Amino acid sequence: MSVESTQLAIELNVNHYFSVASFALLYYDYFLTIEQEIKFFWGRRVAFASGLFFACRYLALFGNVPVILQTFAYWSPDVNCRLLQRYHQILSMTIQTIVGFILITRTYALYQRSRRILAVTCFTAVCVIIFGCWSVTRVASTVFVRPALPNEHGCSPRVDSSVGRRYAAAWAGVVVFDTEILILTLWKTVKMWKIGGGRLVHTLIRDGCTYYAVLTMANTSQILTFLVSPFTALCP
């Protein structure tokens, strides 16, 4: 096996290891919290907030089945990996949009249904969505090179550096939106703490900072993967 093939095999293995961990965490979290979901959501009328919850939860649960097959199944050489990868990107963008609506709804409620806050967060979200759609659709004509290794499983196309920069820009928009939500949440909770918010303030700060830290680390690693990886890096 050549040096290039060896390096490619290592990259594929790393990609598969991280994929296994991600999918395991996704389904472990579902079964870990299904009891609470049944208790607090099932049997009740579906409202706007609960509808967003179900959409985000089950779109991620079932929508990732094709992604699992894309990553680990054996595909014939004539399979169009670009279509599979495009589905993966659209799924990620859709889930991020739903999560954005959930965060906007929570922030809107935290600010006592302030229309100004709603307008600011919605404007940022729309800008991020438009920019993300532009970044993804701009790669429609890009040639995706499928790795060619003996007994290779999965459909993990490689993209060139220009495509990687566009994907990185799209994910950077998500980080900007999350940062805005964190700032608004902390600003409000600090004001509540000054007037004796108590346990609610502690919960908001804890959950808000934890969510931001975890998501920002994940998104930053994704951005760095697109920017720093060598030419024709594997698309995660």
mmCIF file of C-alpha atoms in Angstrom:
data_model
loop_
_atom_site.group_PDB
_atom_site.id
_atom_site.type_symbol
_atom_site.label_atom_id
_atom_site.label_comp_id
_atom_site.label_asym_id
_atom_site.label_seq_id
_atom_site.Cartn_x
_atom_site.Cartn_y
_atom_site.Cartn_z
ATOM 1 C CA MET A 1 0.000 0.000 0.000
ATOM 2 C CA SER A 2 1.403 3.409 -0.964
ATOM 3 C CA VAL A 3 2.050 6.221 1.497
ATOM 4 C CA GLU A 4 -0.943 8.146 0.137
ATOM 5 C CA SER A 5 -3.224 5.127 0.510
ATOM 6 C CA THR A 6 -1.964 4.528 4.043
ATOM 7 C CA GLN A 7 -2.679 8.140 5.020
ATOM 8 C CA LEU A 8 -6.113 7.898 3.443
ATOM 9 C CA ALA A 9 -6.871 4.705 5.363
ATOM 10 C CA ILE A 10 -5.867 6.412 8.622
ATOM 11 C CA GLU A 11 -8.146 9.384 7.864
ATOM 12 C CA LEU A 12 -11.028 7.031 7.094
ATOM 13 C CA ASN A 13 -10.515 5.145 10.357
ATOM 14 C CA VAL A 14 -10.442 8.365 12.384
ATOM 15 C CA ASN A 15 -13.607 9.534 10.624
ATOM 16 C CA HIS A 16 -15.326 6.220 11.388
ATOM 17 C CA TYR A 17 -14.246 6.223 15.048
ATOM 18 C CA PHE A 18 -15.672 9.687 15.618
ATOM 19 C CA SER A 19 -18.827 8.698 13.735
ATOM 20 C CA VAL A 20 -19.329 5.646 15.957
ATOM 21 C CA ALA A 21 -18.967 7.813 19.071
ATOM 22 C CA SER A 22 -21.390 10.433 17.716
ATOM 23 C CA PHE A 23 -24.110 7.971 16.742
ATOM 24 C CA ALA A 24 -23.721 6.024 19.992
ATOM 25 C CA LEU A 25 -24.139 9.237 22.002
ATOM 26 C CA LEU A 26 -27.194 10.248 19.945
ATOM 27 C CA TYR A 27 -29.100 7.012 20.556
ATOM 28 C CA TYR A 28 -27.856 6.595 24.116
ATOM 29 C CA ASP A 29 -29.234 10.037 24.950
ATOM 30 C CA TYR A 30 -32.581 9.122 23.387
ATOM 31 C CA PHE A 31 -33.051 5.950 25.433
ATOM 32 C CA LEU A 32 -31.719 7.698 28.533
ATOM 33 C CA THR A 33 -34.431 10.378 28.336
ATOM 34 C CA ILE A 34 -37.358 8.493 26.791
ATOM 35 C CA GLU A 35 -38.964 8.011 30.223
ATOM 36 C CA GLN A 36 -39.027 11.764 30.848
ATOM 37 C CA GLU A 37 -40.351 12.361 27.346
ATOM 38 C CA ILE A 38 -43.257 9.969 27.915
ATOM 39 C CA LYS A 39 -43.995 11.574 31.280
ATOM 40 C CA PHE A 40 -43.916 15.218 30.220
ATOM 41 C CA PHE A 41 -44.850 15.210 26.516
ATOM 42 C CA TRP A 42 -46.810 12.139 25.481
ATOM 43 C CA GLY A 43 -50.562 12.272 25.952
ATOM 44 C CA ARG A 44 -50.636 16.068 25.866
ATOM 45 C CA ARG A 45 -51.716 18.433 23.141
ATOM 46 C CA VAL A 46 -48.872 19.270 20.785
ATOM 47 C CA ALA A 47 -48.122 22.993 21.095
ATOM 48 C CA PHE A 48 -45.580 25.055 19.177
ATOM 49 C CA ALA A 49 -42.763 24.460 21.673
ATOM 50 C CA SER A 50 -43.421 20.732 22.029
ATOM 51 C CA GLY A 51 -43.728 20.455 18.250
ATOM 52 C CA LEU A 52 -40.236 21.916 17.881
ATOM 53 C CA PHE A 53 -38.995 19.473 20.502
ATOM 54 C CA PHE A 54 -40.448 16.455 18.679
ATOM 55 C CA ALA A 55 -39.226 17.700 15.303
ATOM 56 C CA CYS A 56 -35.663 18.163 16.534
ATOM 57 C CA ARG A 57 -35.566 14.928 18.511
ATOM 58 C CA TYR A 58 -37.030 12.563 15.944
ATOM 59 C CA LEU A 59 -35.550 14.167 12.861
ATOM 60 C CA ALA A 60 -32.129 13.594 14.408
ATOM 61 C CA LEU A 61 -33.113 10.088 15.494
ATOM 62 C CA PHE A 62 -34.441 8.806 12.162
ATOM 63 C CA GLY A 63 -32.850 11.282 9.771
ATOM 64 C CA ASN A 64 -29.397 10.006 10.680
ATOM 65 C CA VAL A 65 -30.183 6.443 9.589
ATOM 66 C CA PRO A 66 -29.173 7.225 5.957
ATOM 67 C CA VAL A 67 -26.068 8.962 7.327
ATOM 68 C CA ILE A 68 -25.137 5.803 9.240
ATOM 69 C CA LEU A 69 -25.558 3.780 6.060
ATOM 70 C CA GLN A 70 -23.523 6.355 4.150
ATOM 71 C CA THR A 71 -20.711 6.049 6.669
ATOM 72 C CA PHE A 72 -20.551 2.299 7.279
ATOM 73 C CA ALA A 73 -22.356 0.397 4.502
ATOM 74 C CA TYR A 74 -20.628 -1.062 1.464
ATOM 75 C CA TRP A 75 -21.462 0.894 -1.686
ATOM 76 C CA SER A 76 -20.908 -0.047 -5.293
ATOM 77 C CA PRO A 77 -18.521 2.157 -7.322
ATOM 78 C CA ASP A 78 -21.360 3.705 -9.320
ATOM 79 C CA VAL A 79 -23.062 5.194 -6.241
ATOM 80 C CA ASN A 80 -23.183 8.987 -6.363
ATOM 81 C CA CYS A 81 -21.529 9.930 -3.070
ATOM 82 C CA ARG A 82 -22.217 13.598 -3.703
ATOM 83 C CA LEU A 83 -25.975 13.030 -3.315
ATOM 84 C CA LEU A 84 -25.470 11.164 -0.050
ATOM 85 C CA GLN A 85 -23.201 13.891 1.260
ATOM 86 C CA ARG A 86 -25.639 16.581 0.140
ATOM 87 C CA TYR A 87 -28.404 14.847 2.125
ATOM 88 C CA HIS A 88 -26.109 14.834 5.159
ATOM 89 C CA GLN A 89 -25.441 18.572 4.866
ATOM 90 C CA ILE A 90 -29.125 19.426 4.338
ATOM 91 C CA LEU A 91 -30.077 17.299 7.359
ATOM 92 C CA SER A 92 -27.516 19.092 9.527
ATOM 93 C CA MET A 93 -28.717 22.481 8.314
ATOM 94 C CA THR A 94 -32.375 21.583 8.970
ATOM 95 C CA ILE A 95 -31.681 20.358 12.496
ATOM 96 C CA GLN A 96 -29.625 23.470 13.254
ATOM 97 C CA THR A 97 -32.535 25.610 12.034
ATOM 98 C CA ILE A 98 -34.980 23.841 14.362
ATOM 99 C CA VAL A 99 -32.570 24.203 17.278
ATOM 100 C CA GLY A 100 -32.303 27.891 16.429
ATOM 101 C CA PHE A 101 -36.082 28.287 16.631
ATOM 102 C CA ILE A 102 -36.058 26.560 20.029
ATOM 103 C CA LEU A 103 -33.381 28.932 21.325
ATOM 104 C CA ILE A 104 -35.249 31.943 19.945
ATOM 105 C CA THR A 105 -38.457 30.790 21.642
ATOM 106 C CA ARG A 106 -36.678 30.318 24.973
ATOM 107 C CA THR A 107 -34.975 33.717 24.766
ATOM 108 C CA TYR A 108 -38.254 35.370 23.752
ATOM 109 C CA ALA A 109 -39.933 33.897 26.839
ATOM 110 C CA LEU A 110 -36.989 34.847 29.070
ATOM 111 C CA TYR A 111 -37.393 38.491 28.029
ATOM 112 C CA GLN A 112 -41.147 38.482 28.766
ATOM 113 C CA ARG A 113 -42.094 38.189 25.076
ATOM 114 C CA SER A 114 -40.119 41.242 24.028
ATOM 115 C CA ARG A 115 -40.711 41.938 20.352
ATOM 116 C CA ARG A 116 -37.402 43.739 20.091
ATOM 117 C CA ILE A 117 -35.508 40.654 21.283
ATOM 118 C CA LEU A 118 -37.589 38.493 18.957
ATOM 119 C CA ALA A 119 -36.746 40.757 16.023
ATOM 120 C CA VAL A 120 -33.011 40.763 16.804
ATOM 121 C CA THR A 121 -32.727 36.992 17.221
ATOM 122 C CA CYS A 122 -34.902 36.255 14.176
ATOM 123 C CA PHE A 123 -32.878 38.659 12.041
ATOM 124 C CA THR A 124 -29.631 36.957 13.058
ATOM 125 C CA ALA A 125 -31.126 33.521 12.461
ATOM 126 C CA VAL A 126 -32.379 34.459 8.994
ATOM 127 C CA CYS A 127 -28.957 35.858 8.061
ATOM 128 C CA VAL A 128 -27.248 32.675 9.261
ATOM 129 C CA ILE A 129 -29.731 30.464 7.375
ATOM 130 C CA ILE A 130 -29.362 32.428 4.135
ATOM 131 C CA PHE A 131 -25.586 32.432 4.421
ATOM 132 C CA GLY A 132 -25.544 28.716 5.230
ATOM 133 C CA CYS A 133 -27.797 27.878 2.282
ATOM 134 C CA TRP A 134 -25.606 29.960 -0.004
ATOM 135 C CA SER A 135 -22.468 28.236 1.256
ATOM 136 C CA VAL A 136 -23.892 24.737 0.759
ATOM 137 C CA THR A 137 -25.577 25.333 -2.596
ATOM 138 C CA ARG A 138 -22.444 26.973 -3.995
ATOM 139 C CA VAL A 139 -20.714 23.581 -3.954
ATOM 140 C CA ALA A 140 -23.289 21.961 -6.252
ATOM 141 C CA SER A 141 -20.903 21.912 -9.201
ATOM 142 C CA THR A 142 -17.854 20.872 -7.200
ATOM 143 C CA VAL A 143 -16.357 17.498 -7.998
ATOM 144 C CA PHE A 144 -16.352 15.175 -4.994
ATOM 145 C CA VAL A 145 -13.577 12.611 -5.171
ATOM 146 C CA ARG A 146 -14.455 9.276 -3.634
ATOM 147 C CA PRO A 147 -11.547 7.492 -1.933
ATOM 148 C CA ALA A 148 -10.502 4.293 -3.690
ATOM 149 C CA LEU A 149 -9.202 1.655 -1.269
ATOM 150 C CA PRO A 150 -9.482 -2.131 -1.395
ATOM 151 C CA ASN A 151 -12.449 -3.471 0.611
ATOM 152 C CA GLU A 152 -13.450 0.069 1.498
ATOM 153 C CA HIS A 153 -16.765 0.533 3.259
ATOM 154 C CA GLY A 154 -18.712 3.740 3.602
ATOM 155 C CA CYS A 155 -19.139 6.612 1.215
ATOM 156 C CA SER A 156 -16.841 9.331 2.503
ATOM 157 C CA PRO A 157 -16.103 11.760 -0.313
ATOM 158 C CA ARG A 158 -13.227 14.191 -0.164
ATOM 159 C CA VAL A 159 -13.623 17.864 -0.959
ATOM 160 C CA ASP A 160 -11.105 20.457 -2.004
ATOM 161 C CA SER A 161 -10.019 23.420 0.100
ATOM 162 C CA SER A 162 -12.438 25.897 -1.533
ATOM 163 C CA VAL A 163 -15.422 23.737 -0.591
ATOM 164 C CA GLY A 164 -13.998 23.308 2.903
ATOM 165 C CA ARG A 165 -13.856 27.075 3.363
ATOM 166 C CA ARG A 166 -17.521 27.429 2.377
ATOM 167 C CA TYR A 167 -18.594 24.717 4.804
ATOM 168 C CA ALA A 168 -16.466 26.347 7.524
ATOM 169 C CA ALA A 169 -18.150 29.695 6.870
ATOM 170 C CA ALA A 170 -21.584 28.091 7.216
ATOM 171 C CA TRP A 171 -20.696 26.581 10.595
ATOM 172 C CA ALA A 172 -19.111 29.848 11.727
ATOM 173 C CA GLY A 173 -22.531 31.444 11.302
ATOM 174 C CA VAL A 174 -23.953 28.908 13.758
ATOM 175 C CA VAL A 175 -21.291 29.872 16.310
ATOM 176 C CA VAL A 176 -22.188 33.558 15.887
ATOM 177 C CA PHE A 177 -25.867 32.836 16.532
ATOM 178 C CA ASP A 178 -25.103 30.677 19.592
ATOM 179 C CA THR A 179 -22.882 33.451 20.954
ATOM 180 C CA GLU A 180 -25.683 35.992 20.593
ATOM 181 C CA ILE A 181 -28.101 33.702 22.449
ATOM 182 C CA LEU A 182 -25.572 33.151 25.252
ATOM 183 C CA ILE A 183 -24.964 36.897 25.670
ATOM 184 C CA LEU A 184 -28.696 37.629 25.813
ATOM 185 C CA THR A 185 -29.257 34.797 28.295
ATOM 186 C CA LEU A 186 -26.430 35.871 30.599
ATOM 187 C CA TRP A 187 -27.487 39.525 30.422
ATOM 188 C CA LYS A 188 -31.016 38.689 31.513
ATOM 189 C CA THR A 189 -30.034 36.188 34.197
ATOM 190 C CA VAL A 190 -27.561 38.642 35.763
ATOM 191 C CA LYS A 191 -30.360 41.224 35.995
ATOM 192 C CA MET A 192 -32.625 38.577 37.557
ATOM 193 C CA TRP A 193 -29.879 37.598 40.003
ATOM 194 C CA LYS A 194 -29.596 41.205 41.224
ATOM 195 C CA ILE A 195 -33.251 41.154 42.245
ATOM 196 C CA GLY A 196 -33.061 37.695 43.809
ATOM 197 C CA GLY A 197 -33.674 35.197 41.009
ATOM 198 C CA GLY A 198 -32.483 32.283 43.136
ATOM 199 C CA ARG A 199 -32.489 28.744 41.762
ATOM 200 C CA LEU A 200 -33.899 29.736 38.356
ATOM 201 C CA VAL A 201 -30.926 32.012 37.682
ATOM 202 C CA HIS A 202 -28.497 29.267 38.655
ATOM 203 C CA THR A 203 -30.221 26.818 36.299
ATOM 204 C CA LEU A 204 -30.267 29.264 33.389
ATOM 205 C CA ILE A 205 -26.583 30.136 33.769
ATOM 206 C CA ARG A 206 -25.546 26.508 34.222
ATOM 207 C CA ASP A 207 -27.547 25.160 31.286
ATOM 208 C CA GLY A 208 -26.801 28.110 29.020
ATOM 209 C CA CYS A 209 -23.049 28.020 29.591
ATOM 210 C CA THR A 210 -22.894 24.226 29.355
ATOM 211 C CA TYR A 211 -24.847 24.195 26.097
ATOM 212 C CA TYR A 212 -22.707 26.946 24.628
ATOM 213 C CA ALA A 213 -19.418 25.352 25.686
ATOM 214 C CA VAL A 214 -20.261 21.910 24.294
ATOM 215 C CA LEU A 215 -21.760 23.158 21.031
ATOM 216 C CA THR A 216 -19.020 25.718 20.445
ATOM 217 C CA MET A 217 -16.287 23.121 20.939
ATOM 218 C CA ALA A 218 -18.041 20.763 18.536
ATOM 219 C CA ASN A 219 -18.646 23.459 15.921
ATOM 220 C CA THR A 220 -15.136 24.854 16.275
ATOM 221 C CA SER A 221 -13.624 21.412 15.712
ATOM 222 C CA GLN A 222 -15.819 21.088 12.634
ATOM 223 C CA ILE A 223 -14.654 24.464 11.324
ATOM 224 C CA LEU A 224 -10.993 23.628 11.947
ATOM 225 C CA THR A 225 -11.443 20.303 10.170
ATOM 226 C CA PHE A 226 -12.601 22.110 7.038
ATOM 227 C CA LEU A 227 -9.933 24.829 7.228
ATOM 228 C CA VAL A 228 -6.814 23.046 8.459
ATOM 229 C CA SER A 229 -7.159 19.614 6.864
ATOM 230 C CA PRO A 230 -5.023 18.955 3.784
ATOM 231 C CA PHE A 231 -6.294 19.434 0.245
ATOM 232 C CA THR A 232 -9.067 16.933 -0.591
ATOM 233 C CA ALA A 233 -9.692 16.289 3.080
ATOM 234 C CA LEU A 234 -12.419 13.857 4.021
ATOM 235 C CA CYS A 235 -15.769 15.539 4.417
ATOM 236 C CA PRO A 236 -17.098 14.746 7.950
#
